[in-house]
PDB file of C-alpha atoms in Angstrom:
ATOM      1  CA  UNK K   1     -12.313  66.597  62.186  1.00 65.00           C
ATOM      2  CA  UNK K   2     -14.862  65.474  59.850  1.00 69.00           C
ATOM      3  CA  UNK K   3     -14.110  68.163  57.309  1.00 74.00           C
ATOM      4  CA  UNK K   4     -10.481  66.955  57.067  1.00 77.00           C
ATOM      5  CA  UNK K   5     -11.375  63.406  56.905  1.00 82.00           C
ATOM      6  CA  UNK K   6     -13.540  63.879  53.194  1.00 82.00           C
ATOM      7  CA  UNK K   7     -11.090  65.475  51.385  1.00 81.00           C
ATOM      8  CA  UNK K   8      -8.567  62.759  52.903  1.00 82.00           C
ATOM      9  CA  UNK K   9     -10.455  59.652  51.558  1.00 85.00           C
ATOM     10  CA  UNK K  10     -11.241  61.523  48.298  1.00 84.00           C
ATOM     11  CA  UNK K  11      -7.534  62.119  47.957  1.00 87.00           C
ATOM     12  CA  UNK K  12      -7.109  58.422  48.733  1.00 89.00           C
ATOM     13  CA  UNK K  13      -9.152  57.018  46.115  1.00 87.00           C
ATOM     14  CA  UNK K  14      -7.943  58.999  43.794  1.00 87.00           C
ATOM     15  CA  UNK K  15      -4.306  58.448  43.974  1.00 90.00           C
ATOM     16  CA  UNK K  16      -4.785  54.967  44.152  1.00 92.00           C
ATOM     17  CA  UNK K  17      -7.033  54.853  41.023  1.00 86.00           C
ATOM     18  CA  UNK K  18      -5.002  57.542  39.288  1.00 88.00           C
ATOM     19  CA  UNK K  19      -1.083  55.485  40.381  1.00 92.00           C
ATOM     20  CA  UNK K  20      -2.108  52.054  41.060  1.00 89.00           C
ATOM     21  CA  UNK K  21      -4.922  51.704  38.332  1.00 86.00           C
ATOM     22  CA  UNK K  22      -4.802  54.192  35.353  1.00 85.00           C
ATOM     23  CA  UNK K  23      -1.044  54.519  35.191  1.00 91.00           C
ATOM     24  CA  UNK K  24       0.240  50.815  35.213  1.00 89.00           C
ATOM     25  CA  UNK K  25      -2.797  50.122  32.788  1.00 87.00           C
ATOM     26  CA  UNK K  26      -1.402  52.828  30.461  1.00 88.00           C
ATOM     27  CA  UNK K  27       2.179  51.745  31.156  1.00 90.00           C
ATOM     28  CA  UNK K  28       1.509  48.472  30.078  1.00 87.00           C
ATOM     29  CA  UNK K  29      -0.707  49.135  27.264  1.00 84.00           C
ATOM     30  CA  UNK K  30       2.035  51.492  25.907  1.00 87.00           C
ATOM     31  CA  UNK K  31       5.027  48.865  26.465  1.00 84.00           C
ATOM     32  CA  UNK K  32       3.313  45.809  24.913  1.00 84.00           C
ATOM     33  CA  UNK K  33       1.589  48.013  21.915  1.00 82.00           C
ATOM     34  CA  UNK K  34       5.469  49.241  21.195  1.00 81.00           C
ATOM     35  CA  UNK K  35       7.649  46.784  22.783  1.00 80.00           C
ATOM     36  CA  UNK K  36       5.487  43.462  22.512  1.00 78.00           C
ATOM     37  CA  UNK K  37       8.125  41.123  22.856  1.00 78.00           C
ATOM     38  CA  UNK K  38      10.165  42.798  25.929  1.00 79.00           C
ATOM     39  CA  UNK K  39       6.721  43.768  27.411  1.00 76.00           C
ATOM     40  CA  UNK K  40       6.334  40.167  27.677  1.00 77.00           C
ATOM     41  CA  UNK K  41       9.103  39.027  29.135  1.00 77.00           C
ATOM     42  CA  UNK K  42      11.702  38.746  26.169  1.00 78.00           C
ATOM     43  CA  UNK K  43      10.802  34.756  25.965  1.00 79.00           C
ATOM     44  CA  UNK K  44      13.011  32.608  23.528  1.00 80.00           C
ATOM     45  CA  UNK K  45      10.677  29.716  21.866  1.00 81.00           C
ATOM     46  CA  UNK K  46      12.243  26.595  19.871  1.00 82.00           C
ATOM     47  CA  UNK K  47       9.332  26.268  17.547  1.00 82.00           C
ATOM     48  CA  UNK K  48       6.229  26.044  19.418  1.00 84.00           C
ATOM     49  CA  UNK K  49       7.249  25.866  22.747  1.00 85.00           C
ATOM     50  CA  UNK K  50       8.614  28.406  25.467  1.00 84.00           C
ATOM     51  CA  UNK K  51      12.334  27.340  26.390  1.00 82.00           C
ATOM     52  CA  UNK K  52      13.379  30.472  28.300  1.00 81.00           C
ATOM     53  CA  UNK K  53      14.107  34.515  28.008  1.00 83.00           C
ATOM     54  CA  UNK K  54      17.092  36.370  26.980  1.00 83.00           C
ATOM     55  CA  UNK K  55      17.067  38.023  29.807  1.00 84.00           C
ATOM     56  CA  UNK K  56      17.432  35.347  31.925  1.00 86.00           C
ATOM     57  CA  UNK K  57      20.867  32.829  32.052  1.00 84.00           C
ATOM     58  CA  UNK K  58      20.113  28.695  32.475  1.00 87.00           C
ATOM     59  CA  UNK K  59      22.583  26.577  33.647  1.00 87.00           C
ATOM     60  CA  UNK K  60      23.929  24.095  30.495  1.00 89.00           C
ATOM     61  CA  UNK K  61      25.730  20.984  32.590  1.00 88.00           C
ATOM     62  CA  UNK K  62      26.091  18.803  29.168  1.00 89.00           C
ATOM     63  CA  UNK K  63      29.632  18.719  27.532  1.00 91.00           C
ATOM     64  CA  UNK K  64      27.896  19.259  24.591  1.00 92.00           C
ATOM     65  CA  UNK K  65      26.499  22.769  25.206  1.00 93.00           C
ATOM     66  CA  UNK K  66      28.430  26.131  25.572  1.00 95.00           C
ATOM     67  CA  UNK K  67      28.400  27.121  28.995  1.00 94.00           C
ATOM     68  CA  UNK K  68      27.056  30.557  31.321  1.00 91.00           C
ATOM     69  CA  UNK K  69      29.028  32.434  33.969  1.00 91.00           C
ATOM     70  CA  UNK K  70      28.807  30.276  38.002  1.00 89.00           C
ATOM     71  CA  UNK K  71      25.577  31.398  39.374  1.00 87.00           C
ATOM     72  CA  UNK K  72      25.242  31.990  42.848  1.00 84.00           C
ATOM     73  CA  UNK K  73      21.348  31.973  43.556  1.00 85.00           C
ATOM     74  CA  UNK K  74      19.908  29.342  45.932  1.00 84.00           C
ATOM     75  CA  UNK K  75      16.604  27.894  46.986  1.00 85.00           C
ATOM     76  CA  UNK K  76      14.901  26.851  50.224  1.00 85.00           C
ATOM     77  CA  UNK K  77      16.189  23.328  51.163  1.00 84.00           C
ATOM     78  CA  UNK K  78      13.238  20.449  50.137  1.00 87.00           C
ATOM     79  CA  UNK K  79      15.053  18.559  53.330  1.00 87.00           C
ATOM     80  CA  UNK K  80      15.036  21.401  55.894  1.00 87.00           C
ATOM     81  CA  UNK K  81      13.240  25.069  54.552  1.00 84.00           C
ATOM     82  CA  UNK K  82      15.443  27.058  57.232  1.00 86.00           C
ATOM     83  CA  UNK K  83      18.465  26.443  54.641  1.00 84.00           C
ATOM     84  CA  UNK K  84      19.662  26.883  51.495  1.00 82.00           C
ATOM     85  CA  UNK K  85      21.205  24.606  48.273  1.00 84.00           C
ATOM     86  CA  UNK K  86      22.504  26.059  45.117  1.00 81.00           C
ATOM     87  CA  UNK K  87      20.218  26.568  42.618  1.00 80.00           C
ATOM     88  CA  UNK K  88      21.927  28.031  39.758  1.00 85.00           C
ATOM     89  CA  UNK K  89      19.824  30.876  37.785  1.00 84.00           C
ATOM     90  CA  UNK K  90      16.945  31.085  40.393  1.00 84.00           C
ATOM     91  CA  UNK K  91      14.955  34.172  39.397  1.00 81.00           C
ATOM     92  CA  UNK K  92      13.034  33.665  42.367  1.00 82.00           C
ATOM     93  CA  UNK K  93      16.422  34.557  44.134  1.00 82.00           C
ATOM     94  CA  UNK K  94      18.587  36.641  42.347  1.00 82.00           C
ATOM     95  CA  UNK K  95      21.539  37.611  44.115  1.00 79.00           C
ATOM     96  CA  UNK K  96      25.521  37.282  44.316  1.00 78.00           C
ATOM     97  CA  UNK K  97      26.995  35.467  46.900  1.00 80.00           C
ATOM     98  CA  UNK K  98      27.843  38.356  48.913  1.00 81.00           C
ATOM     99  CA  UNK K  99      31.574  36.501  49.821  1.00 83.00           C
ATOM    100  CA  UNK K 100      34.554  38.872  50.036  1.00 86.00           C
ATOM    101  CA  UNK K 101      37.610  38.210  48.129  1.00 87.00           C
ATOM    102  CA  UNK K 102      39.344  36.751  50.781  1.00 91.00           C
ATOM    103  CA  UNK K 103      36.713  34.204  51.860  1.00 90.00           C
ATOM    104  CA  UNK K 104      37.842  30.714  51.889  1.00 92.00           C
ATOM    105  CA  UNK K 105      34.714  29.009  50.497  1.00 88.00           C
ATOM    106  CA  UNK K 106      34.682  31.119  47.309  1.00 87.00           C
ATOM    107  CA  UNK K 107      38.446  31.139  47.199  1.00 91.00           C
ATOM    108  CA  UNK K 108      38.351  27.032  46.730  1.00 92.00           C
ATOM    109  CA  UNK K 109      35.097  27.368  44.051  1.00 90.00           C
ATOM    110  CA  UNK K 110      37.086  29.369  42.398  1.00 90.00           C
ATOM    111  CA  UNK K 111      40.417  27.986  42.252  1.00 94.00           C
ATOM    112  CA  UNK K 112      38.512  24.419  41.068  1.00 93.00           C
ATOM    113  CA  UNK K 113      36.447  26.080  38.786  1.00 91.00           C
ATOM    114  CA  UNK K 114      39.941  27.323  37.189  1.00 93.00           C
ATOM    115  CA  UNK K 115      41.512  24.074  37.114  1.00 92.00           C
ATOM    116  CA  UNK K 116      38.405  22.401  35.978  1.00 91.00           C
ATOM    117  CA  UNK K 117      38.774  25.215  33.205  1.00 92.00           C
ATOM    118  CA  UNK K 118      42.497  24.672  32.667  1.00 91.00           C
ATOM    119  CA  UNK K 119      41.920  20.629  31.749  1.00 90.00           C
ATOM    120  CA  UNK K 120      39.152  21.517  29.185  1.00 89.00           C
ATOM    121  CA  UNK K 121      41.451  23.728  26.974  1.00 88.00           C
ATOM    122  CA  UNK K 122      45.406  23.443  28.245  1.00 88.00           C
ATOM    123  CA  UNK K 123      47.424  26.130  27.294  1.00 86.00           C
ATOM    124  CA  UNK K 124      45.025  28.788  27.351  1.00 91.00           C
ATOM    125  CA  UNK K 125      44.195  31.397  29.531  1.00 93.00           C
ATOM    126  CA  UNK K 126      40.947  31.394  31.680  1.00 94.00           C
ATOM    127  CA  UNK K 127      38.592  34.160  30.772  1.00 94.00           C
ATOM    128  CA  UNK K 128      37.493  35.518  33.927  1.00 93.00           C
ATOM    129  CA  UNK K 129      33.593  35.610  33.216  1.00 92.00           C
ATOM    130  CA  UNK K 130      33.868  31.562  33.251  1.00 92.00           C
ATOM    131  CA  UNK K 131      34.912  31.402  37.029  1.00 91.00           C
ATOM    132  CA  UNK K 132      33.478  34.555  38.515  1.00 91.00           C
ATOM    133  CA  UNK K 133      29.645  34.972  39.312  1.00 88.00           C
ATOM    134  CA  UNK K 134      27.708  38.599  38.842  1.00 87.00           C
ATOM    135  CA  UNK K 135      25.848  40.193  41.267  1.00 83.00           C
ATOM    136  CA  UNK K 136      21.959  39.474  40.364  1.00 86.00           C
ATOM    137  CA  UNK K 137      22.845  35.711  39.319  1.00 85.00           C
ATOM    138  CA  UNK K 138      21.080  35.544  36.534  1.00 86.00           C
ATOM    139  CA  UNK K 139      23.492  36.618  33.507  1.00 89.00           C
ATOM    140  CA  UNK K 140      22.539  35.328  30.140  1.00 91.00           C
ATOM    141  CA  UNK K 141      25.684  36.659  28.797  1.00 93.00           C
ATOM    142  CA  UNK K 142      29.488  35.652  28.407  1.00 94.00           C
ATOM    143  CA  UNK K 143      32.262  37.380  26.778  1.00 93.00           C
ATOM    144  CA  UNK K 144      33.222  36.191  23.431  1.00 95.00           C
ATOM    145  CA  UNK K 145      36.447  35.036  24.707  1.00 95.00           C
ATOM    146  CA  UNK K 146      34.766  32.912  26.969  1.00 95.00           C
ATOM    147  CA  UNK K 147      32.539  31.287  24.322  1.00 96.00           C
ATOM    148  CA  UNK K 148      35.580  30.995  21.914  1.00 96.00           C
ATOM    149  CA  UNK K 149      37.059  29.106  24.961  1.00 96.00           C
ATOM    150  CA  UNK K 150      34.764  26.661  25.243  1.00 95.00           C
ATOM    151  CA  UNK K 151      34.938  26.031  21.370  1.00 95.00           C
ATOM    152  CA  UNK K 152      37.376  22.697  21.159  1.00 95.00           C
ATOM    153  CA  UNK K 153      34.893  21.112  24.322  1.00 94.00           C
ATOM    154  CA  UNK K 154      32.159  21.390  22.030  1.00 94.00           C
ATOM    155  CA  UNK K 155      34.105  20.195  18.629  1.00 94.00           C
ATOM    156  CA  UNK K 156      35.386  17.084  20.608  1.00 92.00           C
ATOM    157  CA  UNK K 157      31.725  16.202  22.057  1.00 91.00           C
ATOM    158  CA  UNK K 158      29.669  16.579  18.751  1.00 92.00           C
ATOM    159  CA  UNK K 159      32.026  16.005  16.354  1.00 91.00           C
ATOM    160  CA  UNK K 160      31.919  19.668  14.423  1.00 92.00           C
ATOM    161  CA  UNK K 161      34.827  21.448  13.164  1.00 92.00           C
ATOM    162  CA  UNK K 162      35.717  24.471  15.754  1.00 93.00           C
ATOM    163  CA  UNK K 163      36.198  26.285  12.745  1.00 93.00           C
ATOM    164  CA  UNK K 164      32.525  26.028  12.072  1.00 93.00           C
ATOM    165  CA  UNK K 165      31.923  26.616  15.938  1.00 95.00           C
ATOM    166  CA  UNK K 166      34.033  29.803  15.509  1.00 95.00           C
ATOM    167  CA  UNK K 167      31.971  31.055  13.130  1.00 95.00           C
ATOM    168  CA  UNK K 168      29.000  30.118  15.067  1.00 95.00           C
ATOM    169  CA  UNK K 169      30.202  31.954  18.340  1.00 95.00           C
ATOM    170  CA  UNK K 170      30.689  35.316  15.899  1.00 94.00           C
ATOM    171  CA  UNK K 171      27.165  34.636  14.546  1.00 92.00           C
ATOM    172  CA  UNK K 172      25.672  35.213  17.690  1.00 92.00           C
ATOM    173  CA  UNK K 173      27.922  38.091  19.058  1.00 92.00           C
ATOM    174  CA  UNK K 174      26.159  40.983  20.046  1.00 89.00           C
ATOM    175  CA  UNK K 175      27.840  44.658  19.700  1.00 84.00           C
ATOM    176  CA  UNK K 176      28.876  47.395  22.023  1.00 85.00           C
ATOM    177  CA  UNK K 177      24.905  48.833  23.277  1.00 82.00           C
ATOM    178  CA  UNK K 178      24.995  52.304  20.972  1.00 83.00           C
ATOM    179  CA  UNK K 179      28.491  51.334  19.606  1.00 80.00           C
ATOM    180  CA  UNK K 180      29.438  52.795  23.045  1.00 83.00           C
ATOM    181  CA  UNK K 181      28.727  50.935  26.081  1.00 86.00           C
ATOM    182  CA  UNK K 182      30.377  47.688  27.217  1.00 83.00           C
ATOM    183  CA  UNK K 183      31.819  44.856  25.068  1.00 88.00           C
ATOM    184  CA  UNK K 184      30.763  42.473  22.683  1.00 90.00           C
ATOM    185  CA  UNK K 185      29.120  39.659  24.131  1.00 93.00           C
ATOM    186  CA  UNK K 186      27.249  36.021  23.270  1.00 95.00           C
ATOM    187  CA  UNK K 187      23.778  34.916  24.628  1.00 95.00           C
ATOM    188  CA  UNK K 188      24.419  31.987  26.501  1.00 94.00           C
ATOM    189  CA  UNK K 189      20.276  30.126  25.588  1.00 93.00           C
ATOM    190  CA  UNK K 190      20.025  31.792  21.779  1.00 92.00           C
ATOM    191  CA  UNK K 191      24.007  30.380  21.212  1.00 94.00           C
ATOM    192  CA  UNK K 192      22.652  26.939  22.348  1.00 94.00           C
ATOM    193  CA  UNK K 193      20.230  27.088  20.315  1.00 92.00           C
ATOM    194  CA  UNK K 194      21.680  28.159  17.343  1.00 92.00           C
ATOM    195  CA  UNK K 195      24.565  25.052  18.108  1.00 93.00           C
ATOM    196  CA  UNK K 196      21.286  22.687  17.870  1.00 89.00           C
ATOM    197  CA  UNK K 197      20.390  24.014  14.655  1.00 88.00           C
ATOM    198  CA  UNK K 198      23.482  23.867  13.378  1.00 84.00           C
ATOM    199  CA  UNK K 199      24.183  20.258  14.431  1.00 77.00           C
ATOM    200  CA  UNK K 200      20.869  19.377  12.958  1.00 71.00           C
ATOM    201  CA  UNK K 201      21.487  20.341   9.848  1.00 68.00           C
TER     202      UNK K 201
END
């Protein structure tokens, strides 16, 4: 019994200090020495101070502001922890709504987030990104249709030129990953920024 139980513990310790000591140490040290910025958690800063991540959507209520995807992510109720509220782009609860396609509830979200939609920019089709949530919650990304979308909102409540909103939106487009993979898309918090600068100048 005894001799079994040695080499047991000594295999123990040494996995743990071998995978839950020496390699996320070396993991770490190799990610921030060539990945610095991702290593620490992709943050966004306007000047000094820390107003996000790019990896990470925030939900942008003003008129003024260009607008993320629904987000379906909720938080323990203040009134009564057993339930949930909405709490849009909790990353200490990502996850979809998990409501089928025939489900009632999401069914009327969507159909007023549509015609919500429809009275910001008549005429125009809804992209589908602007009504639909994804499955983790927390996209910072929208298709450049749906920023272009949201361009004459934003003209009418700062006073800008969409043309100059238009070119703002392509500013900010990011490509296909490799050329390849996806489409092009806009960052939701570095567009908003960029908007700020721009109207600032």
């Amino acid at each position: 019994m005894l001799k079994h139980l040695r080499p047991a513990i000594v295999m123990i310790v040494a996995m743990t200090a071998v995978t839950g000591v020496a390699y996320p140490l070396a993991v770490t040290g190799i990610a921030q020495a060539l990945f610095p910025d991702q290593a620490a958690g992709s943050l966004v800063r306007r000047g000094d101070q820390i107003v996000g991540s790019s990896l990470i959507g925030q939900s942008f209520r003003s008129e003024r502001y260009f607008h993320g995807r629904p987000s379906a992510t909720s938080a323990a109720d203040p009134a009564d922890p057993t339930k949930t509220v909405p709490a849009p782009y909790n990353a200490a609860s990502s996850a979809g709504s998990n409501l089928g396609p025939t489900n009632a509830a999401l069914i009327a979200r969507v159909t007023e987030d549509v015609a919500r939609r429809k009275a910001e920019n008549p005429g125009q089709p809804v992209p589908v990104d602007l009504v639909t949530t994804t499955a983790s919650g927390l996209d910072p990304h929208l298709s450049r249709d749906a920023a272009l979308f949201q361009v004459p909102r934003i003209a009418r409540a700062r006073g800008m030129a969409e043309a100059d909103l238009r070119l703002l939106v392509a500013g900010q487009t990011e490509g296909r990953l490799f050329g390849l993979i996806g489409e092009p898309r806009v960052n939701v918090v570095a567009l908003n920024l960029a908007l700020d600068r721009a109207a600032a100048r």
